[in-house]
PDB file of C-alpha atoms and ligand atoms in Angstrom:
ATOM      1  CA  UNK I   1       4.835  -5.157  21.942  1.00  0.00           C
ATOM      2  CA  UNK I   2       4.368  -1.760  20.360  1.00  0.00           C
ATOM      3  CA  UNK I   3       7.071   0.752  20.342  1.00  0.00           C
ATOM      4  CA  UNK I   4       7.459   3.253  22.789  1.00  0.00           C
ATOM      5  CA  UNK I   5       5.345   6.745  21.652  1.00  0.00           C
ATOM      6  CA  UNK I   6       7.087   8.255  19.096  1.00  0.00           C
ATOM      7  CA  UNK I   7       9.964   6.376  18.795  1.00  0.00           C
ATOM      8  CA  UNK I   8      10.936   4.370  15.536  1.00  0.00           C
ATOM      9  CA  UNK I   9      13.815   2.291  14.498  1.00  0.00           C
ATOM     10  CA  UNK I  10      15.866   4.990  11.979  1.00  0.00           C
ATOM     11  CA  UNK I  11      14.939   3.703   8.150  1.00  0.00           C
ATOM     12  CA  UNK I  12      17.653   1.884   6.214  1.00  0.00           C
ATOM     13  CA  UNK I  13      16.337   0.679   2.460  1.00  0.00           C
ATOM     14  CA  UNK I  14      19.486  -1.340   2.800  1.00  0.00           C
ATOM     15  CA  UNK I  15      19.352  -5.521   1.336  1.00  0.00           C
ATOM     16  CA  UNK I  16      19.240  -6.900   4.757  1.00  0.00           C
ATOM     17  CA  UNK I  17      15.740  -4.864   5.309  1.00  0.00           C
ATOM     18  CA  UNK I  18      14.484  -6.067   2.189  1.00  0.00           C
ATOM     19  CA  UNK I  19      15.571  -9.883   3.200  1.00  0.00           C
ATOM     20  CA  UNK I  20      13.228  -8.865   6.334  1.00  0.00           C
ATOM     21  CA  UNK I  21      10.674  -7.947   4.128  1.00  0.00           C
ATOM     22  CA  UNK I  22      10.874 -10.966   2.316  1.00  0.00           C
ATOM     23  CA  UNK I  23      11.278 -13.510   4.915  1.00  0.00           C
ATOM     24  CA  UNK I  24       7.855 -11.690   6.930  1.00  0.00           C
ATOM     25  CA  UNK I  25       5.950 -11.828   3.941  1.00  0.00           C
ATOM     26  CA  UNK I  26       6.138 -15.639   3.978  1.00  0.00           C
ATOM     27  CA  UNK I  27       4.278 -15.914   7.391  1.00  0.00           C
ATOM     28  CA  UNK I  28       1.446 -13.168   5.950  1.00  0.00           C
ATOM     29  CA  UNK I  29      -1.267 -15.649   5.541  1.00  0.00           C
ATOM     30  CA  UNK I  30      -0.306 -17.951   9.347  1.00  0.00           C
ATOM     31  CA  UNK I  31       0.563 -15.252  11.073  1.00  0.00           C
ATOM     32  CA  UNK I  32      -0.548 -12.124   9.956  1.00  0.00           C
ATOM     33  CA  UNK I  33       0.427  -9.834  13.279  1.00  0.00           C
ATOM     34  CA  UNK I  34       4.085 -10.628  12.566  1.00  0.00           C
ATOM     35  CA  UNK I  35       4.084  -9.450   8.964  1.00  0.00           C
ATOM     36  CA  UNK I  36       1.787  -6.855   8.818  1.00  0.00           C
ATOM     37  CA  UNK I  37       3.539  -5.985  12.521  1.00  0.00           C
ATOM     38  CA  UNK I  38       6.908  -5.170  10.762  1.00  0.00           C
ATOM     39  CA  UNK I  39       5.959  -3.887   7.611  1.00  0.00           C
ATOM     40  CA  UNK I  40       3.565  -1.477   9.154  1.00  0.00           C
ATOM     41  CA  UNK I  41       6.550  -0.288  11.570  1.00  0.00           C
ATOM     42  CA  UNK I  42       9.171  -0.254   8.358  1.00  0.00           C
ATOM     43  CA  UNK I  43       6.542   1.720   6.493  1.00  0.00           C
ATOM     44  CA  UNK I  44       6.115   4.080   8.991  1.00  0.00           C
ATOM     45  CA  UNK I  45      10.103   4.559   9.076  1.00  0.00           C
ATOM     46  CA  UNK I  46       9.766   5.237   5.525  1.00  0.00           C
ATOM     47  CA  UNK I  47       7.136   7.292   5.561  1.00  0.00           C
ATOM     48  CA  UNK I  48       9.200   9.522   8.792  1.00  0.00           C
ATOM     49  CA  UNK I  49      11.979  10.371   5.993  1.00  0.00           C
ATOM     50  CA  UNK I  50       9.502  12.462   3.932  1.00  0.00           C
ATOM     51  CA  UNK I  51       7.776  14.100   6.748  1.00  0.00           C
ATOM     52  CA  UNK I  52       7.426  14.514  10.254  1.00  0.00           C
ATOM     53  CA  UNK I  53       5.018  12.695  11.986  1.00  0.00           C
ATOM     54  CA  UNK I  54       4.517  14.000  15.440  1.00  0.00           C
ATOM     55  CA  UNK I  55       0.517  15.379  16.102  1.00  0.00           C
ATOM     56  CA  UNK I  56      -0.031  14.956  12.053  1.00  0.00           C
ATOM     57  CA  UNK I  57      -3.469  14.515  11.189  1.00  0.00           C
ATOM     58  CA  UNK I  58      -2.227  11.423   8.985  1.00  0.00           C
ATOM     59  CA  UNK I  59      -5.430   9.479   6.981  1.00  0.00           C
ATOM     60  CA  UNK I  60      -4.777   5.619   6.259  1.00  0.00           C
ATOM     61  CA  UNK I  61      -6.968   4.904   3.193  1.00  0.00           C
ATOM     62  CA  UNK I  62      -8.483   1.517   2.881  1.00  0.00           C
ATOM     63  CA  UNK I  63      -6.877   1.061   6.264  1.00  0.00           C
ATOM     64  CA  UNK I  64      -8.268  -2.103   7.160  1.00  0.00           C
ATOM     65  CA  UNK I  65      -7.379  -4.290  10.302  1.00  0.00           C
ATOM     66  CA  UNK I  66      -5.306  -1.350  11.637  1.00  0.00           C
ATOM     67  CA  UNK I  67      -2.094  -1.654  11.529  1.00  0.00           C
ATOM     68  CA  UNK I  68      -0.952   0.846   9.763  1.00  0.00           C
ATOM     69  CA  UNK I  69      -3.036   3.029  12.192  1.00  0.00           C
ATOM     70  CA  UNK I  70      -1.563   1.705  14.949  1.00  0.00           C
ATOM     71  CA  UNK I  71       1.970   2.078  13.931  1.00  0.00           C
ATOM     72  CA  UNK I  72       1.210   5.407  12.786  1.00  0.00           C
ATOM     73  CA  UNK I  73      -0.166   6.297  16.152  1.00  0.00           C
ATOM     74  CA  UNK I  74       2.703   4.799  17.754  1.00  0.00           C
ATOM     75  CA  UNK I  75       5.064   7.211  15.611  1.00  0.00           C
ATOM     76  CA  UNK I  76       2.829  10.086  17.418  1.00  0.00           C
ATOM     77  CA  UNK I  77       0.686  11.074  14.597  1.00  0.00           C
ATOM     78  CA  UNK I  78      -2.952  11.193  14.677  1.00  0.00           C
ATOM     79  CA  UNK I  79      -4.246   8.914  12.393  1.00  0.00           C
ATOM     80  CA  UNK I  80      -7.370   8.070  11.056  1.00  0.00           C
ATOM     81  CA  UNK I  81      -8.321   5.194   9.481  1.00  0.00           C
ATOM     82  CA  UNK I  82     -11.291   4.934   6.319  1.00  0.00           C
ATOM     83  CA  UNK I  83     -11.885   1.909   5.068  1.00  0.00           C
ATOM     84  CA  UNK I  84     -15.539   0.805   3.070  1.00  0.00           C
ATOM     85  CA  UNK I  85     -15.548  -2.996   4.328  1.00  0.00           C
ATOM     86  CA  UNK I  86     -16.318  -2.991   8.182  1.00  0.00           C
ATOM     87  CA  UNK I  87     -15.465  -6.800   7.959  1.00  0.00           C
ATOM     88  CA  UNK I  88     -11.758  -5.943   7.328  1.00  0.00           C
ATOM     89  CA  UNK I  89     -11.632  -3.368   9.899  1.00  0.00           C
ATOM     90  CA  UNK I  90     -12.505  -5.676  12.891  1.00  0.00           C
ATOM     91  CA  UNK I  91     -10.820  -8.711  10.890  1.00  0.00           C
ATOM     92  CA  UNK I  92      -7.909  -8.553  14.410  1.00  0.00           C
ATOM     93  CA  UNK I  93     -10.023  -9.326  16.977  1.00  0.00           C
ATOM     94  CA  UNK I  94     -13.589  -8.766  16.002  1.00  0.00           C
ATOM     95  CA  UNK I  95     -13.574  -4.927  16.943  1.00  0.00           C
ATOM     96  CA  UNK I  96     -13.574  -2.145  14.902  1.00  0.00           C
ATOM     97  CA  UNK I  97     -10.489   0.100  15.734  1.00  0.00           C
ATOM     98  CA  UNK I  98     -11.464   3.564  17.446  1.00  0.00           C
ATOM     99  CA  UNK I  99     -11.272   6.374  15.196  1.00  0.00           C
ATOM    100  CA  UNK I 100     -12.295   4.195  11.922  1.00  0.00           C
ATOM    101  CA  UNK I 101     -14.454   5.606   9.412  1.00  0.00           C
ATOM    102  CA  UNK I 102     -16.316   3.339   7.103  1.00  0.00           C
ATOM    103  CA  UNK I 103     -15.976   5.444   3.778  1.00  0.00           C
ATOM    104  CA  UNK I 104     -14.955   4.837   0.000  1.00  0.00           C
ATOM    105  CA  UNK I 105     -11.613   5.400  -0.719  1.00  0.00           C
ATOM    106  CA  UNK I 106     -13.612   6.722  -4.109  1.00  0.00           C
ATOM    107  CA  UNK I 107     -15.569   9.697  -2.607  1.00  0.00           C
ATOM    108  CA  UNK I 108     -13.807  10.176   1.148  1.00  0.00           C
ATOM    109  CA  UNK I 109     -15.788  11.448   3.671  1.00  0.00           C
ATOM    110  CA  UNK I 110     -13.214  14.187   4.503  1.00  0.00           C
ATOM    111  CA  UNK I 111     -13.040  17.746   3.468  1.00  0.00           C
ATOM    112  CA  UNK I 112     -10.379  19.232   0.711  1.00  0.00           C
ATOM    113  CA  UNK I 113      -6.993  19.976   2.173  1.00  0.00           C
ATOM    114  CA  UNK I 114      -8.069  18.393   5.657  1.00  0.00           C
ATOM    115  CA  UNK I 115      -5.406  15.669   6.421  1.00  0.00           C
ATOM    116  CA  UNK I 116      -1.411  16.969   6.718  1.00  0.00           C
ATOM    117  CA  UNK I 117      -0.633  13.297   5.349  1.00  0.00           C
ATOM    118  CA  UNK I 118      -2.648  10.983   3.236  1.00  0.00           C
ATOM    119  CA  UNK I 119      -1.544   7.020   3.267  1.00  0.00           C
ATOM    120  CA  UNK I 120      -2.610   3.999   1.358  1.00  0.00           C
ATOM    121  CA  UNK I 121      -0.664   0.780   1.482  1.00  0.00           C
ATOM    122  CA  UNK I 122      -1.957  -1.851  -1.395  1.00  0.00           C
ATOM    123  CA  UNK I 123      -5.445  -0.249  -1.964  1.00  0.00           C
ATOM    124  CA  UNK I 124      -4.990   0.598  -5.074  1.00  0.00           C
ATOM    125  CA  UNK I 125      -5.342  -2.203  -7.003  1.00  0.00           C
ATOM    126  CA  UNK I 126      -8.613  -3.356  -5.286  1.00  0.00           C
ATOM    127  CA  UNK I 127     -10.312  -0.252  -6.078  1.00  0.00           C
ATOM    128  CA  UNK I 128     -11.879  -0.330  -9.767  1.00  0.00           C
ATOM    129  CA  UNK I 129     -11.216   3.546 -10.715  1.00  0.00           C
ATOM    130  CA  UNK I 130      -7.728   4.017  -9.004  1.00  0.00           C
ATOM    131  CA  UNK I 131      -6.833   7.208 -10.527  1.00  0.00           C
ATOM    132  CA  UNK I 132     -10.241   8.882  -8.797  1.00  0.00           C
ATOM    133  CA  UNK I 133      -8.616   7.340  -5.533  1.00  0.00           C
ATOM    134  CA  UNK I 134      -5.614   8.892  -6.614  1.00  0.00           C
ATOM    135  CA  UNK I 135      -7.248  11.909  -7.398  1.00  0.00           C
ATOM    136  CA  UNK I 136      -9.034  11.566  -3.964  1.00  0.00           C
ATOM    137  CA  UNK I 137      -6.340  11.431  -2.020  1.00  0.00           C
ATOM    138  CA  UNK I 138      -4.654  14.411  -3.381  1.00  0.00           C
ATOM    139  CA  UNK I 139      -7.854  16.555  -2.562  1.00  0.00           C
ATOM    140  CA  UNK I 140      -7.794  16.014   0.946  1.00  0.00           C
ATOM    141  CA  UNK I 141      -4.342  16.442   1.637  1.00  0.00           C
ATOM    142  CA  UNK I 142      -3.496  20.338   2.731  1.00  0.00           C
ATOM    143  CA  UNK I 143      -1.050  22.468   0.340  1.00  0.00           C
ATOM    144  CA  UNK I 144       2.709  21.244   1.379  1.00  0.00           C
ATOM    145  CA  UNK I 145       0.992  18.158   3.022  1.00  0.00           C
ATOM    146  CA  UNK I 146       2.439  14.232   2.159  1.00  0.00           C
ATOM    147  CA  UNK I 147       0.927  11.628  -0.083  1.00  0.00           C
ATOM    148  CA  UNK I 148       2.236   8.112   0.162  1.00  0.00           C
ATOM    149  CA  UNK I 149       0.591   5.703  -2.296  1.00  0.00           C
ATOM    150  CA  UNK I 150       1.542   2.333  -2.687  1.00  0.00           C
ATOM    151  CA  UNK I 151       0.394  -0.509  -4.549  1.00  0.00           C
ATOM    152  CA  UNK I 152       1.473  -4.123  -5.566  1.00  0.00           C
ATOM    153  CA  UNK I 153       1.452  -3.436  -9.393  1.00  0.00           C
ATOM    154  CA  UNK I 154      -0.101  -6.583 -11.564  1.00  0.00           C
ATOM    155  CA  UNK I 155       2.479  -7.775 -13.682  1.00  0.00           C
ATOM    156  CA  UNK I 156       4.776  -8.362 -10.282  1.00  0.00           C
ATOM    157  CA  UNK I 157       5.333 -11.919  -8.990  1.00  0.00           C
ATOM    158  CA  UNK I 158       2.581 -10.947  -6.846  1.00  0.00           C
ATOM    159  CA  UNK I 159       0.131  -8.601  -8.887  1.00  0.00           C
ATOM    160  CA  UNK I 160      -2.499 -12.076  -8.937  1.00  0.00           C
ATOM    161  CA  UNK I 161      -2.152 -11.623  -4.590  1.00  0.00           C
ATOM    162  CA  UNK I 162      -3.640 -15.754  -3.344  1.00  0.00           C
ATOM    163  CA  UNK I 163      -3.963 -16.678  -7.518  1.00  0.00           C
ATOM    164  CA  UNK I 164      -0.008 -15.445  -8.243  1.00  0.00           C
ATOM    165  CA  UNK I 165       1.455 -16.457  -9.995  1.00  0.00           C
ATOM    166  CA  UNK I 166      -0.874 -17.835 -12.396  1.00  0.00           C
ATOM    167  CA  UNK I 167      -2.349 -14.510 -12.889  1.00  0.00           C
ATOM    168  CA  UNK I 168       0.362 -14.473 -16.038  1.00  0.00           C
ATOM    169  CA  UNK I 169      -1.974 -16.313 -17.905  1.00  0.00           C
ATOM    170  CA  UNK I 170      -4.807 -13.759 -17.278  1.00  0.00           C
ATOM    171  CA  UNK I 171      -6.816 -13.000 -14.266  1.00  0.00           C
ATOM    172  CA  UNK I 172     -10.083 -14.713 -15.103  1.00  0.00           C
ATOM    173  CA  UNK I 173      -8.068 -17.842 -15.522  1.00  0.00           C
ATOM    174  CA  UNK I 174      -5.799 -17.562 -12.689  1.00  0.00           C
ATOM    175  CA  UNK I 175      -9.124 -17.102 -10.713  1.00  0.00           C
ATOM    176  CA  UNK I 176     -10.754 -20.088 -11.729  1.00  0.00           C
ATOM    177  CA  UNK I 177      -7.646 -22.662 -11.139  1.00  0.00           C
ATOM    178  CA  UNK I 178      -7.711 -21.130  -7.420  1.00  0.00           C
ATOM    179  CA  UNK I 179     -11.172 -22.081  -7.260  1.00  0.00           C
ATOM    180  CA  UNK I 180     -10.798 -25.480  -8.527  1.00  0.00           C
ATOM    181  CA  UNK I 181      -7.677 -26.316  -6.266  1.00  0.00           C
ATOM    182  CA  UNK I 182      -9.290 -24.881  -3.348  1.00  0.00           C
ATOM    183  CA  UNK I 183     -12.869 -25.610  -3.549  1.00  0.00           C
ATOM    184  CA  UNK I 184     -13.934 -21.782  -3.090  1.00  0.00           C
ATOM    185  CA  UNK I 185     -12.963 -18.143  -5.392  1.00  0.00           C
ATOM    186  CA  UNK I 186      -9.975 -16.389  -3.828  1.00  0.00           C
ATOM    187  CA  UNK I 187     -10.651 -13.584  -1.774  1.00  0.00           C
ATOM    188  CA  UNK I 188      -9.399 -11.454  -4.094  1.00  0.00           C
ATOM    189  CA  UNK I 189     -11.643 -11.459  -6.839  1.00  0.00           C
ATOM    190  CA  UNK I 190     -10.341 -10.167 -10.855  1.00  0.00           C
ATOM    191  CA  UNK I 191     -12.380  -7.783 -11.559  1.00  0.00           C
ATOM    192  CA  UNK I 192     -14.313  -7.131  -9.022  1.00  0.00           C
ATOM    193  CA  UNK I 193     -11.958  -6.692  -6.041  1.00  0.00           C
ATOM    194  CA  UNK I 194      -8.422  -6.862  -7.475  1.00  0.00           C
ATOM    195  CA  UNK I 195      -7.697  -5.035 -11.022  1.00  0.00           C
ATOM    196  CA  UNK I 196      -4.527  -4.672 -12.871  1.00  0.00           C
ATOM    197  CA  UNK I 197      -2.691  -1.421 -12.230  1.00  0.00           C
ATOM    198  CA  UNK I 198       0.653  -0.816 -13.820  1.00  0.00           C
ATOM    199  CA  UNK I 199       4.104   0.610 -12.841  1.00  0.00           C
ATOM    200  CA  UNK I 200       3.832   2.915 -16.323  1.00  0.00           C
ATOM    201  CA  UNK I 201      -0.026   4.364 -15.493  1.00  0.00           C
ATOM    202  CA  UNK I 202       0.983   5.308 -11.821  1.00  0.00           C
ATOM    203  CA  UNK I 203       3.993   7.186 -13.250  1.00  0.00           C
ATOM    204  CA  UNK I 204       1.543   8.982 -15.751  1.00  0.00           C
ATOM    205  CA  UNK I 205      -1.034   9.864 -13.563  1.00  0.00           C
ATOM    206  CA  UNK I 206       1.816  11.726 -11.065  1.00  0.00           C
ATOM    207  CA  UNK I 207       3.163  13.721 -14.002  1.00  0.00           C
ATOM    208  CA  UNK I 208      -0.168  14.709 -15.056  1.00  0.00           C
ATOM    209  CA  UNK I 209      -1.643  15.608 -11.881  1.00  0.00           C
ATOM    210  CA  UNK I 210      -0.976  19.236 -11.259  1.00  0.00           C
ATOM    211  CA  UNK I 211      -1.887  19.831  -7.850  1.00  0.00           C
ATOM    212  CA  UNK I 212       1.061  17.718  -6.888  1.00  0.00           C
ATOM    213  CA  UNK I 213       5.019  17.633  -6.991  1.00  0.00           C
ATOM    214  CA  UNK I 214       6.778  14.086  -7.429  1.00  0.00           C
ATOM    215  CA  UNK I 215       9.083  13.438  -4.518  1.00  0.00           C
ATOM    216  CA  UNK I 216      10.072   9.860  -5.018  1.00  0.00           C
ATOM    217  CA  UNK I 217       8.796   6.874  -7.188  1.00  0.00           C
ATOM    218  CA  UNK I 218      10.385   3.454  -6.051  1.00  0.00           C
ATOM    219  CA  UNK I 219      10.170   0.110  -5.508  1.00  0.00           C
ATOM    220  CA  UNK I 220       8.410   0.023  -2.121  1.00  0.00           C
ATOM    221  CA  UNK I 221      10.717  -3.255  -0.740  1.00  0.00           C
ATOM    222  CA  UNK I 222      13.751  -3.210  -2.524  1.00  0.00           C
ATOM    223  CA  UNK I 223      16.958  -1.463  -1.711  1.00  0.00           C
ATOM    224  CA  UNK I 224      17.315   2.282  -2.789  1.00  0.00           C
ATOM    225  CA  UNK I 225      20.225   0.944  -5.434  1.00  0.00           C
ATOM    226  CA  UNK I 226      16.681  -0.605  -7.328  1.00  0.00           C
ATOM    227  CA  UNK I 227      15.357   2.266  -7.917  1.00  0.00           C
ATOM    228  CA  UNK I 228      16.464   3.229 -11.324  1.00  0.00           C
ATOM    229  CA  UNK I 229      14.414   0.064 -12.325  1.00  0.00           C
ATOM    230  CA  UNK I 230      11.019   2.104 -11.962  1.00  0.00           C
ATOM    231  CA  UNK I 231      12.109   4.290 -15.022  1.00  0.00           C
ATOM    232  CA  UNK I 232      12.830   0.923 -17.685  1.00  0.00           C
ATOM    233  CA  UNK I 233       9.209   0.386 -19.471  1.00  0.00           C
ATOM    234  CA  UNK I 234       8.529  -3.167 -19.608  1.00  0.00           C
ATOM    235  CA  UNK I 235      11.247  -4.555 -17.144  1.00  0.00           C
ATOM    236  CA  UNK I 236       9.628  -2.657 -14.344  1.00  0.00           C
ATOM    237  CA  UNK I 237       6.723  -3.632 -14.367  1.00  0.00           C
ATOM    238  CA  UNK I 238       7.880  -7.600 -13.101  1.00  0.00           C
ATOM    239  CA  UNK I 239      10.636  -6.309 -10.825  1.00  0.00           C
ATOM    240  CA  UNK I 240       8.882  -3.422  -9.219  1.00  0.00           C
ATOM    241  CA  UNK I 241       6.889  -5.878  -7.116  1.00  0.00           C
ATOM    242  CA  UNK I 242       5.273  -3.004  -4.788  1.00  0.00           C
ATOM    243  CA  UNK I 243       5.338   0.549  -6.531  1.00  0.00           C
ATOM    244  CA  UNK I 244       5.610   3.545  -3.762  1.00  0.00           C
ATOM    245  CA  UNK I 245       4.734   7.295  -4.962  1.00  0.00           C
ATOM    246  CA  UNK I 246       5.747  10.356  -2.688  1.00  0.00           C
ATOM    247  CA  UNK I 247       4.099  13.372  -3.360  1.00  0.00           C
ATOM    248  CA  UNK I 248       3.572  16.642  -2.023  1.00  0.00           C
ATOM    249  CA  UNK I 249       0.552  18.645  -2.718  1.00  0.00           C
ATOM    250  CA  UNK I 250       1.318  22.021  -4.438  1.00  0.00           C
TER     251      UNK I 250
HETATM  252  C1  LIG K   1      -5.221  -5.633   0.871  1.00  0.00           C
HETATM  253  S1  LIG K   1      -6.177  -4.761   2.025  1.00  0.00           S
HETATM  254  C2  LIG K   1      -4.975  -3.607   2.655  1.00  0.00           C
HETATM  255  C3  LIG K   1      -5.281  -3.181   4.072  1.00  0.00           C
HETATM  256  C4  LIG K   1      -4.207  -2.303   4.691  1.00  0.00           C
HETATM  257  N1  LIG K   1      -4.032  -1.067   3.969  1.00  0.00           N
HETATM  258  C5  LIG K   1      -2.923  -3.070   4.766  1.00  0.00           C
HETATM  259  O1  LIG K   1      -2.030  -2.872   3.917  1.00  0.00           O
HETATM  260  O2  LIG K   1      -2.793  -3.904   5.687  1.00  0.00           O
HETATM  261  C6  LIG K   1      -7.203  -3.718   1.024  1.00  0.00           C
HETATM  262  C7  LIG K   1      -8.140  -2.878   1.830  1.00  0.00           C
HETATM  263  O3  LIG K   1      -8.744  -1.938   0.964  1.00  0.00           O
HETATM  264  C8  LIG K   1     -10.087  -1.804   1.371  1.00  0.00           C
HETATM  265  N2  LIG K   1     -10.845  -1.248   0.245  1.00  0.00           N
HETATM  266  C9  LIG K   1     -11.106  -1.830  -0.949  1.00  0.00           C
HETATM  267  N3  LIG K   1     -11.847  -1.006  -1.717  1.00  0.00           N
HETATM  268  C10 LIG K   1     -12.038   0.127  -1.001  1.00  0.00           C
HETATM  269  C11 LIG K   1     -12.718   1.335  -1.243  1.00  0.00           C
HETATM  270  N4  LIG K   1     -13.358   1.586  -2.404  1.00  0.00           N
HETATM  271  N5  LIG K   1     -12.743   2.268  -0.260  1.00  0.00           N
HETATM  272  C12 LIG K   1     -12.099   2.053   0.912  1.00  0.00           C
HETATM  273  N6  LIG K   1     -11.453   0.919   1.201  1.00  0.00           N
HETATM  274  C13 LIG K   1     -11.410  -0.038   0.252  1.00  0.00           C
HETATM  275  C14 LIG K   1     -10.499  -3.207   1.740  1.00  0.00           C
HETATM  276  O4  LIG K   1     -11.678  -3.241   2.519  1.00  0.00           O
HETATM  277  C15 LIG K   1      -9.257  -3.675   2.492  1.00  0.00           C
HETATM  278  O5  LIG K   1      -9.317  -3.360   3.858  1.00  0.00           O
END
């Protein structure tokens, strides 16, 4: 059931949400609706503290399946949703979502300063130049307008996604033991579809990027008390799991 137009639960980066988190994310590959369901509706919470949502022109980069979109919609912005793999975008129930553009998150089909708020939830690290999606994303997003950027950063327990968390020993070979257990490559491909993006070159790119202010760098599903973790080189980068940047374009 989705929630009533406009209305979303108040957001709470308190442990028990996190537990949430964690519990969902074991159902993500039997039943993704539920997961991606309340992570999309907790993100959108999230993403409510930074800016307001209502009529928004909000873009959901490498948007995928939708739900995102949906939730987004259901907070009473208007979202769009750009993704370059049609497959993914009608992976629900065979449809492609209304509104979806098929586009690379590396040269979006939008003008500058179009969108009030540009989105991407765990794009990042499937894209193989993610500061020029970075970069992207900061174009299109009007002066005073919201970018939220997230990403599941490689070194985390989950940075190898299906391969995890064998993708300690390397990519390549993470990829190949998948193969052999499972008789096929995992969907997520090293170096080809999944590349390793750290905690430390996120935090780099915001500081050099002019055109935007920092509002908040975090670990996307821990509780706020985590946060100083994002600022320890080295230790991050395990912990982190999921890194979030909030930005506002100058
Ligand atoms: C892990 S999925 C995330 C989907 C959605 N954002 C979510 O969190 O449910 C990664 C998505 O990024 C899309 N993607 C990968 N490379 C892209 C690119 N260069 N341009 C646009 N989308 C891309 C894929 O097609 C896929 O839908």
């Amino acid at each position: 059931m989705t929630a009533a137009r406009g209305h979303v639960r108040p957001f709470r980066a308190d442990l028990a949400r996190s537990v949430r988190l964690f519990r969902a994310f074991r159902v993500e590959q039997t039943d993704p609706d539920r997961f991606y369901g309340l992570l999309a509706r907790d993100t959108v919470a999230q993403l409510r503290t930074y800016t307001d949502l209502a009529d928004r022109l909000v873009l959901d980069v490498g948007g995928g399946p939708g739900y995102f979109t949906e939730a987004l919609r259901d907070a009473g912005a208007r979202p769009l949703c750009v993704d370059c793999d049609a497959g993914e975008m009608a992976l629900r129930d065979g449809v492609i979502p209304d509104g979806a553009v098929l586009g690379s998150a590396l040269a979006l089909p939008f003008r500058d300063a179009s969108v009030d708020v540009c989105f991407s939830s765990n794009v990042l690290e499937h894209v193989p130049d993610p500061w020029a999606m970075a970069d992207e994303m900061v174009r299109v997003t009007r002066p005073g307008g919201t970018i939220y950027l997230s990403f599941t950063n490689w070194l985390s327990p989950w940075g190898g996604h299906e391969t995890s968390p064998w993708h300690y020993l390397g990519g390549r070979r993470a990829a190949a033991r998948y193969a052999r257990r499972h008789g096929r490559p995992p969907k997520n491909r090293y170096g080809e579809s999944l590349f390793p993006v750290s905690v430390g070159e996120a935090r780099r790119w915001a500081r050099r990027c002019s055109a935007v202010e920092t509002l908040d760098v975090l670990p996307r599903y821990h509780p706020r008390w985590a946060v100083p973790v994002v600022a320890v080189p080295g230790l991050r980068e395990i912990v982190t799991w999921n890194l979030l940047l909030v930005l506002r374009r100058r």
